[in-house]
Coordinates of C-alpha atoms in Angstrom, one line a residue:
Chain W
M1 CA 150.1 50.5 92.1
T2 CA 150.2 52.7 95.1
K3 CA 147.3 54.0 97.1
R4 CA 147.6 57.3 95.9
Q5 CA 147.7 56.1 92.1
V6 CA 144.7 53.9 92.6
A7 CA 142.4 56.3 95.0
P8 CA 141.3 58.9 92.3
P9 CA 139.9 56.6 89.6
L10 CA 138.4 54.4 92.6
L11 CA 136.7 57.3 93.8
L12 CA 135.4 58.5 90.3
V13 CA 133.9 55.1 89.8
T14 CA 132.5 54.8 93.4
V15 CA 130.7 58.3 93.2
T16 CA 129.9 57.7 89.7
L17 CA 128.2 54.1 90.4
T18 CA 126.4 55.9 93.3
T19 CA 124.8 58.4 91.7
F20 CA 123.6 56.0 88.8
G21 CA 122.3 53.7 91.6
L22 CA 120.3 56.7 93.0
A23 CA 119.1 57.7 89.7
K24 CA 118.0 54.3 89.1
W25 CA 116.0 54.3 92.5
H26 CA 114.7 58.0 92.3
P27 CA 113.3 57.9 95.5
F28 CA 111.3 61.1 95.5
S29 CA 109.7 60.4 91.9
P30 CA 106.5 62.6 91.7
A31 CA 104.6 59.6 90.1
A32 CA 105.5 57.7 93.4
A33 CA 103.4 60.0 95.2
P34 CA 99.8 59.6 95.6
A35 CA 97.8 61.8 93.1
A36 CA 96.2 64.8 94.8
S37 CA 92.9 64.9 93.2
V38 CA 92.2 68.5 92.7
A39 CA 89.9 70.2 90.3
G40 CA 91.2 71.8 86.9
D41 CA 90.2 74.9 85.5
P42 CA 90.3 74.6 81.7
L43 CA 90.4 78.4 81.1
R44 CA 93.4 78.7 83.4
G45 CA 94.7 75.5 81.9
R46 CA 94.9 77.3 78.5
R47 CA 97.2 80.0 79.8
V48 CA 99.4 77.3 81.5
F49 CA 99.6 75.5 78.1
V50 CA 100.4 78.4 75.9
V51 CA 103.4 79.2 78.4
N52 CA 104.6 75.6 79.0
C53 CA 103.6 73.4 76.3
S54 CA 102.9 75.2 72.9
G55 CA 106.3 75.5 72.2
C56 CA 106.2 71.4 71.5
H57 CA 102.6 70.7 71.0
G58 CA 101.6 73.9 68.8
M59 CA 99.7 77.1 69.9
D60 CA 96.6 75.4 69.2
A61 CA 97.9 71.6 70.2
T62 CA 97.8 70.6 66.8
G63 CA 101.6 69.3 67.2
G64 CA 105.1 70.4 66.6
I65 CA 107.9 68.6 68.0
G66 CA 105.4 66.9 70.4
P67 CA 102.3 65.3 69.1
S68 CA 98.9 66.8 68.4
L69 CA 96.6 66.6 71.3
R70 CA 93.3 67.3 69.5
G71 CA 91.1 64.2 69.1
V72 CA 93.4 61.6 70.9
G73 CA 90.8 61.0 73.7
L74 CA 92.9 61.6 76.8
E75 CA 91.0 61.8 80.4
P76 CA 92.3 64.5 82.8
A77 CA 94.0 62.1 85.1
E78 CA 95.8 60.5 82.4
V79 CA 97.1 63.8 81.2
E80 CA 98.1 64.6 85.2
Q81 CA 100.2 61.1 84.9
I82 CA 101.8 62.2 81.8
V83 CA 102.6 65.6 82.6
A84 CA 104.1 64.2 86.4
S85 CA 106.0 61.4 85.1
G86 CA 107.0 62.7 81.4
R87 CA 106.8 60.6 78.4
G88 CA 109.3 60.0 75.5
V89 CA 111.3 63.2 75.3
M90 CA 108.9 65.2 77.2
P91 CA 110.3 66.1 80.6
A92 CA 108.5 65.1 83.9
G93 CA 107.1 67.7 85.9
V94 CA 107.0 70.6 83.6
V95 CA 104.1 72.0 85.6
E96 CA 102.8 71.0 88.9
G97 CA 100.2 71.3 91.5
Q98 CA 97.2 73.3 90.6
E99 CA 98.8 74.3 87.2
A100 CA 98.9 70.4 86.2
A101 CA 95.4 69.9 87.1
D102 CA 94.5 72.9 85.0
V103 CA 96.4 72.0 81.9
A104 CA 95.1 68.5 82.4
A105 CA 91.4 69.7 82.3
Y106 CA 92.1 71.9 79.1
V107 CA 93.9 69.2 77.5
A108 CA 91.6 66.6 78.1
G109 CA 88.8 69.1 76.9
I110 CA 90.4 69.5 73.4
S111 CA 91.4 66.0 73.2
Q112 CA 87.9 64.7 73.1
Chain O
M1 CA 107.1 62.1 105.9
L2 CA 106.0 60.1 102.9
L3 CA 108.7 60.1 99.9
G4 CA 106.2 62.0 98.1
D5 CA 106.1 64.8 100.2
V6 CA 109.6 65.5 99.6
S7 CA 109.0 66.3 95.9
S8 CA 105.9 68.3 96.5
T9 CA 107.6 70.3 99.4
Y10 CA 110.4 71.0 97.2
S11 CA 108.6 71.8 94.3
D12 CA 106.5 74.2 96.5
I13 CA 109.5 76.0 97.7
V14 CA 111.2 76.3 94.2
E15 CA 107.8 77.7 92.9
T16 CA 107.8 80.6 95.0
V17 CA 110.4 81.8 92.8
F18 CA 110.6 80.1 89.3
S19 CA 107.4 79.1 87.2
S20 CA 108.5 75.2 87.8
T21 CA 111.0 73.0 88.9
I22 CA 112.3 72.5 85.5
A23 CA 112.8 76.1 84.9
A24 CA 114.5 76.5 88.1
K25 CA 116.9 73.8 87.2
A26 CA 117.5 75.2 83.7
W27 CA 118.6 78.4 85.6
F28 CA 120.6 76.9 88.0
A29 CA 122.5 74.7 85.4
T30 CA 123.0 78.0 83.5
G31 CA 124.5 79.6 86.5
A32 CA 126.8 76.6 87.0
A33 CA 127.7 76.5 83.4
A34 CA 128.8 80.2 83.4
L35 CA 130.9 79.7 86.4
A36 CA 132.4 76.7 84.6
I37 CA 133.7 79.1 82.1
V38 CA 135.1 81.4 84.7
Q39 CA 136.8 78.3 86.2
V40 CA 138.4 77.3 83.0
L41 CA 139.6 80.7 82.3
T42 CA 141.0 81.3 85.9
A43 CA 142.8 77.9 85.9
S44 CA 144.3 78.4 82.5
R45 CA 145.8 81.9 84.2
M46 CA 147.2 79.7 87.1
W47 CA 148.7 77.3 84.8
G48 CA 150.5 80.2 83.0
K49 CA 148.0 80.6 80.1
L50 CA 145.8 83.2 78.6
R51 CA 147.5 86.0 80.3
R52 CA 146.4 88.5 78.2
V53 CA 142.7 87.0 78.1
V54 CA 142.6 87.1 82.0
P55 CA 145.2 89.8 83.2
L56 CA 145.0 88.8 87.0
P57 CA 147.7 88.2 89.5
F58 CA 148.0 84.3 90.3
A59 CA 146.6 85.1 93.9
T60 CA 143.5 86.6 92.7
A61 CA 142.7 84.0 89.9
K62 CA 143.2 81.4 92.6
R63 CA 140.8 83.0 94.9
I64 CA 138.3 83.7 92.0
H65 CA 138.8 80.0 90.9
R66 CA 138.2 78.5 94.5
W67 CA 135.1 80.9 95.0
S68 CA 133.5 80.1 91.6
G69 CA 134.1 76.4 92.0
R70 CA 132.1 76.4 95.5
I71 CA 129.3 78.5 94.2
A72 CA 129.1 76.2 91.2
V73 CA 128.9 73.1 93.2
L74 CA 126.3 74.9 95.4
L75 CA 124.2 75.6 92.2
T76 CA 124.2 71.9 91.1
L77 CA 122.9 70.7 94.3
P78 CA 119.1 71.5 93.4
V79 CA 119.8 70.4 89.9
F80 CA 121.2 67.1 91.3
F81 CA 118.3 66.7 93.7
H82 CA 115.7 67.1 91.3
C83 CA 117.2 64.9 88.4
V84 CA 118.5 62.0 90.3
T85 CA 116.2 61.6 93.2
M86 CA 112.9 63.1 91.7
L87 CA 113.2 62.3 87.8
G88 CA 115.8 59.3 87.6
W89 CA 117.3 57.4 85.2
K90 CA 115.5 57.4 81.7
T91 CA 116.8 57.0 78.2
P92 CA 114.3 58.0 75.8
D93 CA 116.1 59.5 73.0
A94 CA 119.9 60.6 72.2
R95 CA 119.7 63.9 74.2
V96 CA 118.1 62.4 77.6
T97 CA 120.7 59.5 77.2
A98 CA 123.6 61.8 76.9
H99 CA 122.3 63.9 79.7
V100 CA 121.9 61.1 82.3
V101 CA 125.2 59.5 81.3
A102 CA 127.4 62.7 81.6
G103 CA 125.3 63.5 84.7
S104 CA 126.3 60.3 86.4
F105 CA 130.1 61.3 86.0
V106 CA 129.7 64.9 87.3
Y107 CA 130.2 64.4 91.0
G108 CA 132.9 61.4 90.4
V109 CA 135.1 63.6 88.4
L110 CA 134.7 66.5 90.9
A111 CA 135.6 64.0 93.7
A112 CA 138.5 62.8 91.9
K113 CA 139.7 66.2 91.1
L114 CA 139.1 67.3 94.8
L115 CA 141.2 64.5 95.8
V116 CA 144.1 65.1 93.3
I117 CA 144.4 68.8 94.6
R118 CA 144.4 67.7 98.1
W119 CA 146.9 64.9 97.8
K120 CA 149.1 66.3 94.9
A121 CA 152.2 64.2 94.0
Y122 CA 150.5 63.1 90.8
P123 CA 151.6 63.9 87.3
H124 CA 151.4 67.5 85.8
W125 CA 148.9 66.6 83.4
V126 CA 146.4 64.8 85.8
L127 CA 144.8 68.0 87.5
P128 CA 144.2 70.0 83.9
V129 CA 142.7 66.5 82.5
L130 CA 140.2 66.2 85.1
G131 CA 139.3 70.0 85.3
G132 CA 138.8 69.9 81.6
S133 CA 136.6 66.6 81.9
L134 CA 134.7 68.2 84.4
A135 CA 134.1 71.4 82.5
A136 CA 133.3 69.1 79.4
V137 CA 130.9 67.2 81.3
L138 CA 129.3 70.3 82.7
A139 CA 129.0 71.9 79.1
T140 CA 127.2 68.7 77.8
L141 CA 125.0 68.6 80.9
W142 CA 124.0 72.2 79.9
L143 CA 123.6 71.8 76.3
T144 CA 121.4 68.8 76.8
S145 CA 118.9 70.4 79.1
A146 CA 119.0 74.1 79.7
L147 CA 119.8 75.1 76.1
W148 CA 117.1 72.3 75.1
Y149 CA 114.5 73.8 77.7
F150 CA 115.3 77.5 76.6
T151 CA 115.0 76.7 73.0
N152 CA 112.1 74.3 72.9
V153 CA 109.8 74.9 75.9
R154 CA 110.3 78.5 77.1
F155 CA 112.7 81.1 78.0
G156 CA 112.0 82.5 81.3
F157 CA 112.0 82.2 84.9

């Protein structure tokens, strides 16, 4: 085998494994950052929920593709953590920052 | 700078234009996927196929192929940054598993393709196979991410 024959598959494997390793490490994960505690507004949170979350959890949060959020007893910090990190098929970071705090306040309210 | 600051700075920049980093990623991926179609069409023309579908001179097809490829790679960079360095490797279901596996291969296949183009002297079939594989990987990535986002979460910026 010559160098030219080996180089492309070797490069393919090396770059693929490097990408895999970086993904396993994911150094800039939002969950790795200390959570900035900001007060959420449930009224604004409802609007954020309708735009970003109702597609899976249903317009009134009674469930759809995603689970119902009513009566499950979530705390705002718990919701913010799930929104930041994702859970199951739910992607991480659907909303961030103030919007995440707002939607956490809304979801925590309706989940009690 | 704290590692966490990088993600929040990235989010702040992206959210000056898009509603969220996920929405931004869906649109960047859609741009790259659209350019991947341009790549396949112009490459086919350069290899003497689809002359009626892509009635372009060889030199024009080649120029469009190169520039659409460069722009497509640029569009994938923020997607790569967010997916690989912020979200990382997750396998909660078949869709996400297919996405992370295909995503791991995309730059590997691209690097191999670019090497084959530069070095030449490979069998005639190697370049179309690598180019086709790259297009297939990009299509898989778009179907398992942006299409899912647009149809299940929201369609908008």
